[in-house]
Every structure is written in structure tokens, then in C-alpha cells.
PDB file of C-alpha atoms in Angstrom:
ATOM      1  CA  MET H   1      -9.906  -0.850   9.177  1.00  0.00           C
ATOM      2  CA  SER H   2      -7.602  -3.499   9.156  1.00  0.00           C
ATOM      3  CA  HIS H   3      -9.867  -5.536   5.897  1.00  0.00           C
ATOM      4  CA  ALA H   4      -9.162  -1.688   4.304  1.00  0.00           C
ATOM      5  CA  ILE H   5      -5.607  -1.961   4.562  1.00  0.00           C
ATOM      6  CA  GLU H   6      -5.414  -5.725   4.014  1.00  0.00           C
ATOM      7  CA  SER H   7      -7.647  -4.693   0.553  1.00  0.00           C
ATOM      8  CA  PHE H   8      -5.198  -1.990   0.218  1.00  0.00           C
ATOM      9  CA  PHE H   9      -1.863  -4.048  -0.830  1.00  0.00           C
ATOM     10  CA  ALA H  10      -3.972  -7.232  -1.871  1.00  0.00           C
ATOM     11  CA  ALA H  11      -4.571  -4.917  -4.908  1.00  0.00           C
ATOM     12  CA  TRP H  12      -1.166  -4.645  -5.767  1.00  0.00           C
ATOM     13  CA  GLY H  13      -1.127  -8.690  -6.797  1.00  0.00           C
ATOM     14  CA  GLU H  14      -4.018  -8.154  -8.636  1.00  0.00           C
ATOM     15  CA  THR H  15      -3.658  -8.872 -12.706  1.00  0.00           C
ATOM     16  CA  ASP H  16      -7.221  -7.355 -13.561  1.00  0.00           C
ATOM     17  CA  ALA H  17      -7.250  -3.423 -14.031  1.00  0.00           C
ATOM     18  CA  ASN H  18     -10.918  -2.822 -13.297  1.00  0.00           C
ATOM     19  CA  THR H  19     -10.460  -5.116  -9.757  1.00  0.00           C
ATOM     20  CA  ARG H  20      -7.668  -3.079  -9.349  1.00  0.00           C
ATOM     21  CA  LYS H  21      -9.345  -0.420  -9.174  1.00  0.00           C
ATOM     22  CA  ASN H  22     -12.295  -0.833  -7.258  1.00  0.00           C
ATOM     23  CA  ALA H  23     -10.372  -2.154  -4.233  1.00  0.00           C
ATOM     24  CA  LEU H  24      -8.264   0.489  -4.346  1.00  0.00           C
ATOM     25  CA  ARG H  25     -11.311   3.171  -4.383  1.00  0.00           C
ATOM     26  CA  ALA H  26     -12.880   1.008  -1.256  1.00  0.00           C
ATOM     27  CA  ALA H  27      -9.737   1.708   0.554  1.00  0.00           C
ATOM     28  CA  VAL H  28      -8.355   4.670   0.430  1.00  0.00           C
ATOM     29  CA  SER H  29     -10.142   7.870   1.647  1.00  0.00           C
ATOM     30  CA  PRO H  30     -11.278  10.420  -0.961  1.00  0.00           C
ATOM     31  CA  ASP H  31      -8.711  13.136   0.287  1.00  0.00           C
ATOM     32  CA  PHE H  32      -5.542  10.364   0.906  1.00  0.00           C
ATOM     33  CA  SER H  33      -1.797  10.777   0.686  1.00  0.00           C
ATOM     34  CA  TYR H  34       1.014   7.677  -0.126  1.00  0.00           C
ATOM     35  CA  LEU H  35       3.920   7.918  -0.055  1.00  0.00           C
ATOM     36  CA  ASP H  36       7.223   5.506   0.097  1.00  0.00           C
ATOM     37  CA  PRO H  37      10.405   5.484  -0.649  1.00  0.00           C
ATOM     38  CA  ARG H  38      10.131   5.190  -4.476  1.00  0.00           C
ATOM     39  CA  THR H  39       7.654   8.239  -4.328  1.00  0.00           C
ATOM     40  CA  GLU H  40       9.118  11.662  -5.436  1.00  0.00           C
ATOM     41  CA  LYS H  41       6.704  13.280  -3.354  1.00  0.00           C
ATOM     42  CA  PRO H  42       3.480  12.144  -1.634  1.00  0.00           C
ATOM     43  CA  VAL H  43       0.528  11.324  -4.220  1.00  0.00           C
ATOM     44  CA  SER H  44      -2.715  12.387  -3.352  1.00  0.00           C
ATOM     45  CA  ASP H  45      -3.864  11.838  -7.156  1.00  0.00           C
ATOM     46  CA  PHE H  46      -6.275   8.649  -7.370  1.00  0.00           C
ATOM     47  CA  ASP H  47      -5.584   7.878 -10.763  1.00  0.00           C
ATOM     48  CA  ALA H  48      -1.456   8.361 -10.045  1.00  0.00           C
ATOM     49  CA  LEU H  49      -1.961   5.950  -7.234  1.00  0.00           C
ATOM     50  CA  VAL H  50      -3.580   3.591  -9.671  1.00  0.00           C
ATOM     51  CA  GLY H  51      -0.783   4.169 -12.333  1.00  0.00           C
ATOM     52  CA  TYR H  52       2.094   3.597  -9.590  1.00  0.00           C
ATOM     53  CA  VAL H  53       0.207   0.351  -8.377  1.00  0.00           C
ATOM     54  CA  GLU H  54      -0.383  -0.813 -11.702  1.00  0.00           C
ATOM     55  CA  MET H  55       3.604  -0.155 -12.747  1.00  0.00           C
ATOM     56  CA  TYR H  56       4.168  -3.117  -9.787  1.00  0.00           C
ATOM     57  CA  THR H  57       2.242  -5.301 -11.347  1.00  0.00           C
ATOM     58  CA  GLN H  58       3.792  -4.681 -15.008  1.00  0.00           C
ATOM     59  CA  TYR H  59       7.479  -5.028 -13.696  1.00  0.00           C
ATOM     60  CA  ALA H  60       6.747  -7.745 -11.204  1.00  0.00           C
ATOM     61  CA  PRO H  61       4.888  -9.772 -13.573  1.00  0.00           C
ATOM     62  CA  GLY H  62       3.263 -12.714 -10.247  1.00  0.00           C
ATOM     63  CA  ALA H  63       4.040 -10.509  -8.019  1.00  0.00           C
ATOM     64  CA  THR H  64       1.835 -10.102  -4.903  1.00  0.00           C
ATOM     65  CA  ALA H  65       1.750  -7.972  -1.497  1.00  0.00           C
ATOM     66  CA  ALA H  66      -0.039  -9.141   1.655  1.00  0.00           C
ATOM     67  CA  VAL H  67       0.012  -7.845   5.145  1.00  0.00           C
ATOM     68  CA  VAL H  68       1.984  -9.856   7.011  1.00  0.00           C
ATOM     69  CA  ASN H  69       1.521  -8.144  10.877  1.00  0.00           C
ATOM     70  CA  LEU H  70      -1.080  -5.537  11.758  1.00  0.00           C
ATOM     71  CA  SER H  71      -0.477  -3.513  15.283  1.00  0.00           C
ATOM     72  CA  ASN H  72      -2.835  -0.522  16.203  1.00  0.00           C
ATOM     73  CA  THR H  73      -1.945   2.697  18.711  1.00  0.00           C
ATOM     74  CA  ALA H  74      -4.553   4.914  19.598  1.00  0.00           C
ATOM     75  CA  GLY H  75      -6.097   4.496  16.090  1.00  0.00           C
ATOM     76  CA  VAL H  76      -2.193   4.598  14.425  1.00  0.00           C
ATOM     77  CA  TYR H  77      -1.735   1.048  12.129  1.00  0.00           C
ATOM     78  CA  ARG H  78       1.789  -0.755  11.753  1.00  0.00           C
ATOM     79  CA  ALA H  79       1.720  -2.635   8.648  1.00  0.00           C
ATOM     80  CA  THR H  80       3.966  -5.678   7.519  1.00  0.00           C
ATOM     81  CA  VAL H  81       4.060  -6.152   3.924  1.00  0.00           C
ATOM     82  CA  ALA H  82       5.627  -8.587   2.206  1.00  0.00           C
ATOM     83  CA  PHE H  83       5.937  -7.887  -1.392  1.00  0.00           C
ATOM     84  CA  ARG H  84       6.351 -11.193  -3.119  1.00  0.00           C
ATOM     85  CA  MET H  85       7.991 -11.480  -6.221  1.00  0.00           C
ATOM     86  CA  ALA H  86       6.900 -15.245  -8.488  1.00  0.00           C
ATOM     87  CA  ASP H  87      10.469 -16.353  -7.945  1.00  0.00           C
ATOM     88  CA  GLY H  88      10.383 -16.276  -4.277  1.00  0.00           C
ATOM     89  CA  LYS H  89      12.251 -13.582  -3.547  1.00  0.00           C
ATOM     90  CA  GLU H  90      10.347 -11.097  -0.757  1.00  0.00           C
ATOM     91  CA  GLN H  91      10.809  -7.589   0.370  1.00  0.00           C
ATOM     92  CA  LEU H  92       9.471  -6.416   3.780  1.00  0.00           C
ATOM     93  CA  GLY H  93       8.115  -2.979   4.597  1.00  0.00           C
ATOM     94  CA  GLN H  94       6.368  -1.002   6.886  1.00  0.00           C
ATOM     95  CA  TYR H  95       3.718   1.498   6.676  1.00  0.00           C
ATOM     96  CA  PHE H  96       2.044   3.972   9.063  1.00  0.00           C
ATOM     97  CA  ILE H  97      -2.064   4.324   8.425  1.00  0.00           C
ATOM     98  CA  GLU H  98      -4.142   6.830   9.777  1.00  0.00           C
ATOM     99  CA  PRO H  99      -7.647   6.201   8.876  1.00  0.00           C
ATOM    100  CA  ASP H 100     -10.306   8.533   8.382  1.00  0.00           C
ATOM    101  CA  ALA H 101     -13.810   8.527  10.211  1.00  0.00           C
ATOM    102  CA  GLU H 102     -15.308   5.915   7.417  1.00  0.00           C
ATOM    103  CA  GLY H 103     -12.134   3.225   8.120  1.00  0.00           C
ATOM    104  CA  ARG H 104     -10.722   3.612   4.907  1.00  0.00           C
ATOM    105  CA  ALA H 105      -6.820   4.731   4.840  1.00  0.00           C
ATOM    106  CA  GLN H 106      -6.516   8.332   4.373  1.00  0.00           C
ATOM    107  CA  ARG H 107      -2.253   9.018   5.471  1.00  0.00           C
ATOM    108  CA  LEU H 108       0.239   6.115   4.424  1.00  0.00           C
ATOM    109  CA  VAL H 109       3.561   6.669   5.006  1.00  0.00           C
ATOM    110  CA  GLY H 110       5.568   3.552   3.804  1.00  0.00           C
ATOM    111  CA  PHE H 111       9.677   2.522   4.502  1.00  0.00           C
ATOM    112  CA  ALA H 112      11.585  -0.224   3.043  1.00  0.00           C
ATOM    113  CA  GLY H 113      12.632  -3.001   5.650  1.00  0.00           C
ATOM    114  CA  LEU H 114      11.854  -3.438   9.356  1.00  0.00           C
ATOM    115  CA  GLY H 115      14.062  -0.385  10.583  1.00  0.00           C
ATOM    116  CA  GLU H 116      16.663  -2.780  11.666  1.00  0.00           C
ATOM    117  CA  PRO H 117      19.673  -1.253  12.435  1.00  0.00           C
ATOM    118  CA  GLU H 118      22.674  -1.557  10.380  1.00  0.00           C
TER     119      GLU H 118
END
């Protein structure tokens, strides 16, 4: 499962559209659901997910995304992801990820930041 999670986020920085699409396809379950603070509702259509990730590469050229911490409790994963811009700025986010029986990401729910108290 950790490989699928790492591959999913690495795809966010992939500049080649076919490579990005193939990485996403291998990382997510056919019946996936993806939600983060910037999506209006959960994304469950694969082409819509590809388009969403493509927006990141278009609007932030040279940016990457990488899992910097990964933990697991009873089969649910928590990934801390660093979204790194080409100019060196970084934003961290956390995702809670449930896998399918094949070890692909089935349900992904993301949050901006690390949940620090305000």
C-alpha cells in the first residue's frame, strides 16, 4: 500500500501526461473516492482525477508532491505530503487513505496543514 500512496503523490509532479495518467491508474482502485479542501465534492471519476492532478502541474510548473511521513492504524493510512513549489515554498497536507483488497488507494481524504491548534 505504501508504494501506491507514494506513486499517487509522485504523479502530481510528473510532467508527462501519459506517465502521470498511468501512475494514477496503478495507484487508485477502480472505485476510488478522492476529496481535499480544493474539491467541491468527492472525485470518483478517473478522468476527472487526472484532470484535477493535471491542474496542479499546469498552475505550479516545476512543483512536486512527496510523502514525507506515513503511518498506519488498523489498515488506514495517514500520509503527510509536502507540496513543493519550484521556488522552494512548501505546503504540508495530511491525507487519510483506505486501501482496497489489491493495496490501491480506494478512499483518500486530504486536509491542508497538519492540524495545528489555532
